[in-house]
Short mmCIF file of C-alpha atoms in Angstrom, two decimals:
data_model
loop_
_atom_site.label_atom_id
_atom_site.label_comp_id
_atom_site.label_asym_id
_atom_site.label_seq_id
_atom_site.Cartn_x
_atom_site.Cartn_y
_atom_site.Cartn_z
CA MET A 1 78.56 128.97 -293.07
CA LYS A 2 77.03 125.89 -291.54
CA ASP A 3 79.16 122.90 -290.67
CA TYR A 4 78.05 120.65 -293.54
CA ALA A 5 81.09 118.41 -293.00
CA ASN A 6 79.73 117.07 -289.73
CA MET A 7 76.05 116.89 -290.64
CA SER A 8 74.43 113.55 -291.34
CA PRO A 9 73.59 112.68 -294.97
CA ALA A 10 69.87 113.02 -294.16
CA GLU A 11 70.42 116.50 -292.73
CA VAL A 12 72.38 117.70 -295.76
CA ARG A 13 69.85 116.16 -298.16
CA ALA A 14 67.07 118.01 -296.32
CA LEU A 15 68.92 121.32 -296.83
CA ILE A 16 69.44 120.47 -300.50
CA ARG A 17 65.75 119.62 -300.89
CA ALA A 18 64.85 122.94 -299.24
CA GLY A 19 67.04 124.77 -301.77
CA GLU A 20 69.51 125.95 -299.13
CA ILE A 21 72.46 124.09 -300.69
CA THR A 22 73.07 124.40 -304.44
CA THR A 23 76.88 124.09 -304.43
CA PRO A 24 79.25 121.17 -305.09
CA THR A 25 79.05 118.58 -302.30
CA ALA A 26 82.74 117.75 -301.77
CA GLY A 27 83.51 117.70 -298.07
CA MET A 28 79.91 117.42 -296.88
CA SER A 29 78.89 114.60 -294.49
CA LEU A 30 82.48 113.45 -294.17
CA GLY A 31 82.90 109.69 -294.21
CA TYR A 32 79.80 109.03 -296.31
CA ALA A 33 79.86 107.97 -299.95
CA GLN A 34 78.61 110.33 -302.62
CA ALA A 35 77.10 109.11 -305.87
CA ASN A 36 76.84 110.15 -309.51
CA LEU A 37 73.39 110.05 -311.10
CA VAL A 38 72.05 109.04 -314.51
CA ILE A 39 68.29 108.91 -315.11
CA LEU A 40 67.07 107.31 -318.33
CA PRO A 41 63.76 106.05 -319.69
CA LYS A 42 63.22 102.30 -319.28
CA ASP A 43 63.70 101.60 -323.00
CA LEU A 44 67.34 102.67 -322.66
CA ALA A 45 67.92 101.10 -319.24
CA TYR A 46 69.11 97.70 -320.47
CA ASP A 47 71.71 99.21 -322.77
CA PHE A 48 72.92 101.51 -320.00
CA LEU A 49 73.08 98.78 -317.36
CA LEU A 50 75.04 96.62 -319.80
CA PHE A 51 77.31 99.59 -320.54
CA ALA A 52 78.00 99.91 -316.83
CA GLN A 53 78.59 96.16 -316.51
CA ARG A 54 81.11 96.30 -319.34
CA ASN A 55 82.82 99.43 -317.96
CA PRO A 56 82.96 98.87 -314.19
CA LYS A 57 85.91 101.19 -313.57
CA PRO A 58 84.21 104.40 -314.77
CA CYS A 59 80.67 103.16 -313.99
CA PRO A 60 80.61 101.17 -310.72
CA ILE A 61 76.90 100.84 -309.99
CA LEU A 62 75.92 101.37 -306.35
CA GLU A 63 72.16 101.03 -306.87
CA VAL A 64 69.54 100.97 -309.62
CA SER A 65 66.06 102.18 -308.73
CA ASP A 66 62.92 100.29 -309.61
CA VAL A 67 61.20 101.63 -312.74
CA GLY A 68 59.36 104.88 -312.03
CA SER A 69 60.49 105.07 -308.41
CA ARG A 70 62.12 108.23 -307.06
CA TYR A 71 63.28 106.36 -303.97
CA LEU A 72 66.34 104.25 -303.22
CA LYS A 73 66.12 101.22 -300.96
CA LYS A 74 69.77 100.61 -300.18
CA ILE A 75 72.11 103.55 -300.32
CA ALA A 76 69.84 106.43 -299.26
CA PRO A 77 66.46 105.35 -297.86
CA GLY A 78 64.24 108.40 -297.56
CA ALA A 79 66.03 110.35 -300.28
CA ASP A 80 64.06 111.75 -303.22
CA ILE A 81 66.15 111.31 -306.37
CA ALA A 82 64.37 114.18 -308.10
CA ARG A 83 65.03 116.75 -305.38
CA ASP A 84 67.95 115.75 -303.13
CA ILE A 85 70.83 116.60 -305.46
CA PRO A 86 71.92 120.27 -305.47
CA ARG A 87 72.10 120.62 -309.23
CA TYR A 88 70.88 118.50 -312.15
CA ARG A 89 71.52 118.63 -315.88
CA ILE A 90 69.03 117.67 -318.57
CA TYR A 91 70.34 116.31 -321.85
CA GLU A 92 68.14 116.20 -324.96
CA ASP A 93 69.54 114.45 -328.05
CA GLY A 94 72.99 114.65 -326.44
CA VAL A 95 72.86 118.40 -325.79
CA MET A 96 72.71 119.83 -322.28
CA THR A 97 69.58 121.97 -322.39
CA GLY A 98 69.41 123.20 -318.81
CA GLU A 99 70.50 123.00 -315.18
CA TYR A 100 67.92 122.64 -312.41
CA THR A 101 67.95 122.33 -308.63
CA ASP A 102 64.79 120.16 -308.74
CA VAL A 103 63.68 117.86 -311.56
CA SER A 104 60.42 116.63 -310.07
CA GLU A 105 58.40 118.52 -312.71
CA PHE A 106 60.11 116.41 -315.40
CA TRP A 107 59.55 113.06 -313.68
CA ARG A 108 58.02 110.21 -315.69
CA ASP A 109 56.74 106.77 -314.70
CA ASP A 110 59.23 105.08 -317.03
CA PHE A 111 62.38 106.62 -315.50
CA VAL A 112 65.14 104.44 -314.05
CA SER A 113 67.86 105.98 -311.86
CA PHE A 114 71.41 104.69 -311.84
CA LEU A 115 73.61 105.69 -308.89
CA ILE A 116 77.30 105.34 -309.60
CA GLY A 117 80.26 105.39 -307.21
CA CYS A 118 82.28 108.62 -306.89
CA SER A 119 85.98 109.15 -306.33
CA PHE A 120 85.20 111.53 -303.46
CA SER A 121 84.82 108.30 -301.43
CA PHE A 122 88.49 107.42 -301.67
CA GLU A 123 89.76 110.90 -300.94
CA SER A 124 89.43 110.36 -297.21
CA GLU A 125 91.53 107.21 -297.67
CA LEU A 126 94.16 109.29 -299.44
CA LEU A 127 94.10 111.95 -296.71
CA ASN A 128 94.31 109.28 -294.00
CA ALA A 129 97.38 107.89 -295.76
CA GLY A 130 98.98 111.33 -295.76
CA VAL A 131 98.49 111.88 -299.50
CA PRO A 132 97.46 115.46 -300.37
CA VAL A 133 94.24 116.09 -302.30
CA ARG A 134 94.87 119.33 -304.15
CA HIS A 135 91.34 120.40 -305.08
CA ILE A 136 90.33 120.09 -301.42
CA GLU A 137 93.38 122.19 -300.43
CA GLU A 138 92.47 124.77 -303.07
CA GLY A 139 88.75 124.71 -302.26
CA CYS A 140 87.53 123.99 -305.77
CA ASN A 141 85.95 121.16 -307.79
CA VAL A 142 88.16 118.25 -308.92
CA PRO A 143 89.47 118.64 -312.50
CA MET A 144 87.97 116.14 -314.96
CA TYR A 145 89.03 115.38 -318.53
CA ILE A 146 87.62 113.45 -321.49
CA THR A 147 90.37 111.02 -322.56
CA ASN A 148 91.08 109.09 -325.76
CA ILE A 149 90.38 105.80 -323.92
CA PRO A 150 87.25 104.26 -325.46
CA CYS A 151 84.68 102.60 -323.25
CA GLU A 152 83.41 99.17 -324.26
CA PRO A 153 80.20 99.99 -326.17
CA ALA A 154 76.82 98.46 -325.28
CA GLY A 155 73.75 98.90 -327.47
CA VAL A 156 73.28 102.61 -328.23
CA PHE A 157 75.93 103.71 -325.72
CA SER A 158 79.55 104.40 -326.57
CA GLY A 159 82.10 107.08 -325.82
CA ASN A 160 85.41 107.79 -324.17
CA THR A 161 86.39 107.50 -320.52
CA VAL A 162 86.33 110.62 -318.35
CA VAL A 163 88.99 110.81 -315.63
CA SER A 164 89.51 112.88 -312.51
CA MET A 165 93.03 114.08 -311.79
CA ARG A 166 94.92 114.60 -308.54
CA PRO A 167 98.58 115.72 -308.51
CA ILE A 168 100.52 113.32 -306.27
CA PRO A 169 104.10 113.70 -304.96
CA TYR A 170 106.28 111.07 -306.65
CA ALA A 171 107.14 109.50 -303.30
CA GLN A 172 103.46 108.87 -302.56
CA VAL A 173 102.27 107.50 -305.91
CA THR A 174 102.37 103.85 -304.85
CA THR A 175 100.51 104.69 -301.65
CA ALA A 176 97.85 106.45 -303.72
CA VAL A 177 97.54 103.36 -305.95
CA THR A 178 97.21 100.84 -303.15
CA ALA A 179 94.85 103.00 -301.06
CA THR A 180 92.43 103.41 -303.97
CA ALA A 181 92.83 99.88 -305.39
CA ALA A 182 91.14 98.63 -302.23
CA MET A 183 87.94 100.48 -303.24
CA PRO A 184 86.81 99.08 -306.62
CA ARG A 185 83.22 100.24 -306.08
CA VAL A 186 84.39 103.85 -306.24
CA HIS A 187 86.61 103.54 -309.34
CA GLY A 188 89.50 101.67 -307.70
CA ALA A 189 93.13 102.11 -308.74
CA PRO A 190 94.24 104.84 -311.17
CA ILE A 191 93.82 104.23 -314.91
CA HIS A 192 96.93 106.29 -315.75
CA ILE A 193 99.91 107.85 -313.98
CA GLY A 194 102.04 110.53 -315.60
CA ASP A 195 101.89 112.01 -319.11
CA PRO A 196 98.44 113.57 -319.78
CA ASP A 197 99.14 113.56 -323.53
CA TYR A 198 99.37 109.75 -323.51
CA ILE A 199 95.64 109.54 -322.73
CA GLY A 200 94.61 112.35 -325.06
CA ILE A 201 94.66 115.29 -322.65
CA ASN A 202 96.31 118.12 -324.53
CA ASP A 203 96.11 120.86 -321.91
CA ILE A 204 96.06 119.84 -318.27
CA SER A 205 95.20 123.42 -317.28
CA LYS A 206 91.88 123.25 -319.15
CA PRO A 207 89.70 120.49 -317.68
CA ASP A 208 86.51 119.51 -319.55
CA PHE A 209 84.60 119.53 -316.24
CA GLY A 210 85.44 121.02 -312.84
CA ASP A 211 88.33 123.37 -312.06
CA PRO A 212 92.08 123.36 -312.80
CA VAL A 213 94.44 122.73 -309.86
CA THR A 214 98.13 123.44 -309.24
CA ILE A 215 100.68 120.72 -310.03
CA LYS A 216 103.74 121.44 -307.93
CA PRO A 217 107.35 120.50 -308.72
CA GLY A 218 108.00 116.91 -307.66
CA GLU A 219 104.39 115.89 -308.34
CA THR A 220 102.92 113.83 -311.16
CA PRO A 221 99.31 113.91 -312.34
CA VAL A 222 97.42 110.73 -311.43
CA PHE A 223 94.17 109.90 -313.23
CA TRP A 224 91.23 107.89 -311.95
CA CYS A 225 88.16 106.79 -313.89
CA CYS A 226 85.31 109.18 -313.19
CA GLY A 227 81.57 108.82 -312.79
CA VAL A 228 81.10 111.76 -315.15
CA THR A 229 81.93 109.29 -317.95
CA PRO A 230 78.20 108.62 -318.50
CA GLN A 231 77.73 112.32 -319.28
CA ALA A 232 80.39 112.16 -322.01
CA VAL A 233 78.66 109.02 -323.25
CA LEU A 234 75.27 110.75 -323.26
CA MET A 235 76.77 113.59 -325.27
CA ALA A 236 78.27 111.07 -327.72
CA SER A 237 75.30 108.67 -327.92
CA LYS A 238 72.57 111.34 -328.02
CA PRO A 239 69.59 109.64 -326.34
CA LYS A 240 66.39 111.67 -326.66
CA PHE A 241 66.17 112.50 -322.95
CA ALA A 242 68.36 112.00 -319.89
CA ILE A 243 68.90 113.62 -316.52
CA THR A 244 72.22 113.61 -314.64
CA HIS A 245 73.70 115.41 -311.66
CA ALA A 246 75.86 118.46 -312.45
CA PRO A 247 79.53 117.45 -312.06
CA GLY A 248 80.60 117.74 -308.42
CA HIS A 249 77.00 118.10 -307.23
CA MET A 250 76.41 114.57 -305.92
CA LEU A 251 73.88 112.51 -304.04
CA ILE A 252 75.12 112.12 -300.47
CA THR A 253 74.31 108.55 -299.47
CA ASP A 254 73.92 106.81 -296.12
CA VAL A 255 76.73 104.39 -297.02
CA LEU A 256 79.99 104.77 -295.13
CA ASN A 257 83.06 104.96 -297.36
CA VAL A 258 84.72 102.25 -295.30
CA ASP A 259 81.89 99.90 -296.24
CA LEU A 260 82.89 100.25 -299.91
CA LYS A 261 86.24 98.60 -299.28
CA ASN A 262 86.98 95.06 -300.41
CA GLN A 263 85.64 92.49 -298.02
CA MET B 1 91.56 58.96 -320.99
CA LYS B 2 92.93 62.07 -322.61
CA ASP B 3 94.80 64.65 -320.55
CA TYR B 4 92.08 67.29 -320.48
CA ALA B 5 93.79 69.04 -317.56
CA ASN B 6 96.66 70.23 -319.72
CA MET B 7 94.72 70.97 -322.90
CA SER B 8 94.03 74.57 -323.87
CA PRO B 9 90.48 75.90 -323.46
CA ALA B 10 90.07 75.99 -327.27
CA GLU B 11 91.12 72.34 -327.54
CA VAL B 12 88.69 71.20 -324.85
CA ARG B 13 85.86 73.28 -326.34
CA ALA B 14 86.51 71.65 -329.73
CA LEU B 15 86.15 68.20 -328.14
CA ILE B 16 82.94 69.32 -326.41
CA ARG B 17 81.58 70.68 -329.68
CA ALA B 18 82.42 67.39 -331.38
CA GLY B 19 80.46 65.54 -328.71
CA GLU B 20 83.54 63.77 -327.32
CA ILE B 21 83.19 65.36 -323.84
CA THR B 22 79.78 65.34 -322.14
CA THR B 23 80.98 65.13 -318.50
CA PRO B 24 81.46 67.77 -315.78
CA THR B 25 84.38 70.05 -316.59
CA ALA B 26 86.10 70.33 -313.19
CA GLY B 27 89.85 69.89 -313.61
CA MET B 28 89.90 70.55 -317.36
CA SER B 29 92.27 73.24 -318.79
CA LEU B 30 93.78 73.87 -315.38
CA GLY B 31 94.38 77.52 -314.60
CA TYR B 32 91.56 78.79 -316.80
CA ALA B 33 88.28 80.18 -315.51
CA GLN B 34 85.06 78.28 -316.08
CA ALA B 35 81.70 80.01 -316.38
CA ASN B 36 78.04 79.38 -315.60
CA LEU B 37 75.52 80.10 -318.35
CA VAL B 38 72.03 81.62 -318.44
CA ILE B 39 70.37 82.31 -321.80
CA LEU B 40 67.18 84.38 -321.78
CA PRO B 41 65.07 86.20 -324.36
CA LYS B 42 65.84 89.93 -324.63
CA ASP B 43 62.55 90.92 -322.96
CA LEU B 44 63.83 89.34 -319.71
CA ALA B 45 67.43 90.48 -320.08
CA TYR B 46 67.10 93.77 -318.23
CA ASP B 47 65.49 92.17 -315.21
CA PHE B 48 68.15 89.47 -315.15
CA LEU B 49 71.06 91.88 -315.57
CA LEU B 50 69.63 93.97 -312.74
CA PHE B 51 69.19 90.81 -310.65
CA ALA B 52 72.88 90.04 -311.19
CA GLN B 53 73.86 93.62 -310.36
CA ARG B 54 71.91 93.42 -307.11
CA ASN B 55 73.31 89.98 -306.24
CA PRO B 56 76.97 90.13 -307.23
CA LYS B 57 78.14 87.38 -304.86
CA PRO B 58 76.05 84.58 -306.40
CA CYS B 59 75.90 86.20 -309.88
CA PRO B 60 79.24 87.85 -310.74
CA ILE B 61 78.87 88.60 -314.46
CA LEU B 62 81.94 87.86 -316.56
CA GLU B 63 80.37 88.74 -319.93
CA VAL B 64 77.01 89.44 -321.54
CA SER B 65 76.64 88.62 -325.23
CA ASP B 66 75.15 91.01 -327.74
CA VAL B 67 71.49 90.23 -328.52
CA GLY B 68 71.17 87.20 -330.80
CA SER B 69 74.89 86.50 -330.89
CA ARG B 70 76.23 83.01 -330.08
CA TYR B 71 79.74 84.42 -329.74
CA LEU B 72 81.66 86.01 -326.88
CA LYS B 73 84.15 88.80 -327.49
CA LYS B 74 86.06 88.84 -324.23
CA ILE B 75 86.22 85.63 -322.28
CA ALA B 76 86.14 82.99 -325.03
CA PRO B 77 86.60 84.38 -328.54
CA GLY B 78 85.80 81.65 -331.05
CA ALA B 79 83.51 79.75 -328.72
CA ASP B 80 79.94 78.92 -329.79
CA ILE B 81 77.67 79.39 -326.79
CA ALA B 82 75.10 76.97 -328.20
CA ARG B 83 77.52 74.06 -328.70
CA ASP B 84 80.66 74.44 -326.54
CA ILE B 85 79.21 73.44 -323.17
CA PRO B 86 79.02 69.69 -322.49
CA ARG B 87 75.47 69.68 -321.18
CA TYR B 88 72.64 72.22 -321.22
CA ARG B 89 69.30 72.40 -319.46
CA ILE B 90 66.14 73.92 -320.88
CA TYR B 91 63.62 75.41 -318.47
CA GLU B 92 60.05 76.13 -319.57
CA ASP B 93 57.78 77.95 -317.11
CA GLY B 94 60.30 77.13 -314.38
CA VAL B 95 60.37 73.40 -315.07
CA MET B 96 63.44 71.65 -316.44
CA THR B 97 62.12 69.99 -319.59
CA GLY B 98 65.27 68.44 -320.98
CA GLU B 99 69.05 68.14 -321.08
CA TYR B 100 70.95 68.57 -324.33
CA THR B 101 74.58 68.51 -325.47
CA ASP B 102 73.82 71.06 -328.19
CA VAL B 103 71.13 73.76 -328.13
CA SER B 104 71.73 75.29 -331.56
CA GLU B 105 68.38 73.96 -332.84
CA PHE B 106 66.63 76.08 -330.16
CA TRP B 107 68.56 79.28 -330.92
CA ARG B 108 66.58 82.49 -331.45
CA ASP B 109 67.60 85.95 -332.63
CA ASP B 110 66.38 87.51 -329.38
CA PHE B 111 68.55 85.41 -327.04
CA VAL B 112 71.03 87.05 -324.66
CA SER B 113 73.70 84.95 -322.93
CA PHE B 114 74.97 85.72 -319.45
CA LEU B 115 78.27 84.14 -318.40
CA ILE B 116 78.75 84.07 -314.64
CA GLY B 117 81.90 83.37 -312.62
CA CYS B 118 82.37 79.90 -311.11
CA SER B 119 83.93 78.82 -307.84
CA PHE B 120 86.07 76.29 -309.71
CA SER B 121 88.32 79.32 -310.39
CA PHE B 122 89.32 79.71 -306.78
CA GLU B 123 89.92 76.03 -306.13
CA SER B 124 93.41 76.24 -307.56
CA GLU B 125 94.03 79.10 -305.11
CA LEU B 126 92.85 76.87 -302.27
CA LEU B 127 95.05 73.98 -303.44
CA ASN B 128 98.03 76.31 -303.84
CA ALA B 129 97.46 77.47 -300.24
CA GLY B 130 97.49 73.83 -299.08
CA VAL B 131 93.72 73.75 -298.43
CA PRO B 132 92.10 70.44 -299.48
CA VAL B 133 89.25 70.44 -301.99
CA ARG B 134 87.25 67.36 -301.14
CA HIS B 135 85.19 66.87 -304.31
CA ILE B 136 88.39 66.94 -306.36
CA GLU B 137 89.94 64.37 -303.99
CA GLU B 138 86.83 62.22 -304.29
CA GLY B 139 86.49 62.68 -308.05
CA CYS B 140 82.91 63.93 -308.02
CA ASN B 141 80.92 67.11 -308.62
CA VAL B 142 80.90 69.80 -305.90
CA PRO B 143 77.84 69.59 -303.58
CA MET B 144 75.41 72.51 -303.99
CA TYR B 145 72.46 73.46 -301.78
CA ILE B 146 69.51 75.83 -302.01
CA THR B 147 69.64 77.96 -298.83
CA ASN B 148 67.10 80.09 -296.96
CA ILE B 149 69.07 83.25 -297.88
CA PRO B 150 66.89 85.35 -300.17
CA CYS B 151 68.43 87.12 -303.13
CA GLU B 152 67.56 90.76 -303.69
CA PRO B 153 64.69 90.59 -306.20
CA ALA B 154 64.73 92.46 -309.52
CA GLY B 155 61.70 92.64 -311.80
CA VAL B 156 60.35 89.13 -312.36
CA PHE B 157 63.34 87.44 -310.75
CA SER B 158 63.53 86.36 -307.14
CA GLY B 159 64.63 83.29 -305.22
CA ASN B 160 67.09 81.98 -302.69
CA THR B 161 70.86 81.78 -302.87
CA VAL B 162 72.48 78.50 -303.91
CA VAL B 163 75.81 77.68 -302.28
CA SER B 164 78.62 75.26 -302.97
CA MET B 165 80.19 73.52 -299.97
CA ARG B 166 83.75 72.45 -299.24
CA PRO B 167 84.71 70.82 -295.91
CA ILE B 168 87.75 72.71 -294.54
CA PRO B 169 89.99 71.71 -291.61
CA TYR B 170 89.40 74.17 -288.74
CA ALA B 171 93.04 75.30 -288.82
CA GLN B 172 92.72 76.34 -292.47
CA VAL B 173 89.39 78.20 -292.42
CA THR B 174 90.91 81.66 -292.29
CA THR B 175 93.26 80.77 -295.14
CA ALA B 176 90.27 79.61 -297.18
CA VAL B 177 88.51 82.91 -296.46
CA THR B 178 91.39 85.16 -297.40
CA ALA B 179 92.37 83.16 -300.51
CA THR B 180 88.84 83.38 -301.93
CA ALA B 181 88.10 86.93 -300.74
CA ALA B 182 90.74 88.08 -303.21
CA MET B 183 88.59 86.79 -306.10
CA PRO B 184 85.25 88.65 -305.98
CA ARG B 185 84.53 87.94 -309.66
CA VAL B 186 84.24 84.24 -308.86
CA HIS B 187 82.02 84.54 -305.75
CA GLY B 188 84.70 85.84 -303.37
CA ALA B 189 84.73 85.02 -299.65
CA PRO B 190 82.38 82.42 -298.11
CA ILE B 191 78.83 83.45 -297.27
CA HIS B 192 78.67 81.08 -294.28
CA ILE B 193 81.02 78.97 -292.17
CA GLY B 194 79.75 76.17 -289.95
CA ASP B 195 76.20 75.03 -289.09
CA PRO B 196 74.33 74.09 -292.31
CA ASP B 197 71.00 74.38 -290.48
CA TYR B 198 71.61 78.09 -289.90
CA ILE B 199 71.24 78.74 -293.64
CA GLY B 200 68.37 76.32 -294.17
CA ILE B 201 70.26 73.19 -295.19
CA ASN B 202 68.59 70.36 -293.30
CA ASP B 203 70.62 67.42 -294.56
CA ILE B 204 74.20 68.08 -295.66
CA SER B 205 74.39 64.57 -297.14
CA LYS B 206 71.67 65.37 -299.69
CA PRO B 207 72.76 68.26 -301.93
CA ASP B 208 70.19 69.83 -304.26
CA PHE B 209 72.74 69.75 -307.11
CA GLY B 210 76.01 67.83 -307.52
CA ASP B 211 77.29 65.05 -305.26
CA PRO B 212 77.70 64.62 -301.49
CA VAL B 213 81.27 64.63 -300.12
CA THR B 214 82.85 63.36 -296.89
CA ILE B 215 83.22 65.76 -293.97
CA LYS B 216 86.04 64.41 -291.80
CA PRO B 217 86.49 64.93 -288.04
CA GLY B 218 88.17 68.29 -287.40
CA GLU B 219 86.59 69.85 -290.48
CA THR B 220 83.76 72.36 -290.81
CA PRO B 221 81.56 72.90 -293.84
CA VAL B 222 82.29 76.20 -295.60
CA PHE B 223 79.74 77.64 -298.02
CA TRP B 224 80.35 79.90 -301.00
CA CYS B 225 77.74 81.58 -303.19
CA CYS B 226 77.23 79.54 -306.34
CA GLY B 227 76.55 80.39 -309.98
CA VAL B 228 73.78 77.79 -309.97
CA THR B 229 71.73 80.37 -308.05
CA PRO B 230 70.17 81.59 -311.34
CA GLN B 231 68.80 78.09 -311.90
CA ALA B 232 67.03 78.14 -308.54
CA VAL B 233 65.77 81.60 -309.47
CA LEU B 234 64.51 80.36 -312.84
CA MET B 235 62.69 77.55 -311.07
CA ALA B 236 61.16 80.08 -308.65
CA SER B 237 60.42 82.86 -311.14
CA LYS B 238 59.16 80.61 -313.95
CA PRO B 239 60.06 82.53 -317.12
CA LYS B 240 58.53 81.00 -320.25
CA PHE B 241 61.85 79.84 -321.71
CA ALA B 242 65.46 79.74 -320.55
CA ILE B 243 68.59 77.73 -321.24
CA THR B 244 71.36 77.10 -318.69
CA HIS B 245 74.37 74.83 -318.40
CA ALA B 246 73.86 71.63 -316.42
CA PRO B 247 75.46 72.08 -312.97
CA GLY B 248 79.18 71.31 -313.12
CA HIS B 249 79.18 71.31 -316.94
CA MET B 250 80.71 74.72 -317.54
CA LEU B 251 82.01 76.91 -320.34
CA ILE B 252 85.81 76.79 -320.23
CA THR B 253 87.00 80.31 -320.96
CA ASP B 254 90.28 81.74 -322.21
CA VAL B 255 90.59 83.85 -319.02
CA LEU B 256 93.30 82.83 -316.57
CA ASN B 257 92.07 82.46 -312.99
CA VAL B 258 94.89 84.71 -311.82
CA ASP B 259 93.46 87.51 -313.96
CA LEU B 260 90.25 87.37 -311.89
CA LYS B 261 92.06 88.50 -308.76
CA ASN B 262 91.72 91.98 -307.35
CA GLN B 263 93.95 94.44 -309.14
#
């Protein structure tokens, strides 16, 4: 097992491009922000950008590519959007029709890529503050749930908010809130603390995406808006064609997490 | 003189709609946010929304209307975008061709309205922190300057950043920074402190928009990104048709300034 944690983002992206990494990216290139991906044709780009503007907590935009370009100028110069993510999903009419480790064969000149902040960025803040991050401890993907909290619709896009969940010891809940509130570009403060049922999650042991994690006695589940929300929205809004990352399989950017803090 | 300062936003907007107020809006409905306006046809809306996304300091979006709608759902329910601003400007091919107190006769079904945060919102924070706000003291419009700081281009839109300037006593500069940094949705922290020449302002006594103000001994000019930036961009990018507010003549929203702080 190579030491992905201490490799640079460019090194890890090169291994992903070469097909040597196809796993979730949590813990790779520690200290660097990871990003969610949505690729849409230009005729849907305005509605999606407006959707993101109206729903900044689940959809904090880090960068939008130029039309047709597979390259990013700001957050990952040199990256190829169509090849540098370990696993992609293609949605047709709202149905996931396949997973791929390379989507360059599907690329079109009218595609626009949206890169969206990821809660992995604030996990190092939580760890630095002494707050445990259970899915890292248990070596699995973070559990994610579709809630009953509607997003603000925009054009053809509507749907409910997806959240990620981390069990937090009661004594550390306020620390978890303040540590993440300082990072609004990666979802910011929690959207809910406590009862899963209150936000429409009927069974906390059965996440809609990712893996279940242990909630220990003396801990409460804390929920943050999640960049997988666009995938729930794509399923609900059924655009003809869209590409996303597979949950947990992110773009590793050249942006340091600390640079995503309030300034 | 009526007491506009203590009227509700809806009351002031009604007087504006009736043509009884045609002046700058600084100091009206104290405590409520005011907003800059850009109205563009839908075919330019994506480029402009992307421009705002790429330039959040000068162009922090508070709300985007639905296509063709003159109404706002969030920040000023009940307001009529085409009539509730005291003075509008029409730009054709980048040239300002007229000022109007009502633009309803120009309204088209393909118009999209962008409402952008205004530095007036943080002036009450400065005053509360004991920091003087010179243009309020002198009863004039805030001075605004076109700088040499390029915005990040997006599609057809490009141009330089416009800033507003407030002279701040040296001992209070850090207070002015921290008070405004807490309000990123209304331009946030200053973009420059000190030498105007450094950002391309050759004569501080001749603002490009608004009025000059006195800089006293022991004070330094402090510059914040300004929501008039889109007007400089319209002049530079020359779209066929656009409507904006006249500088200083803002939409008074129902949003409290305190609700624009970091949460």
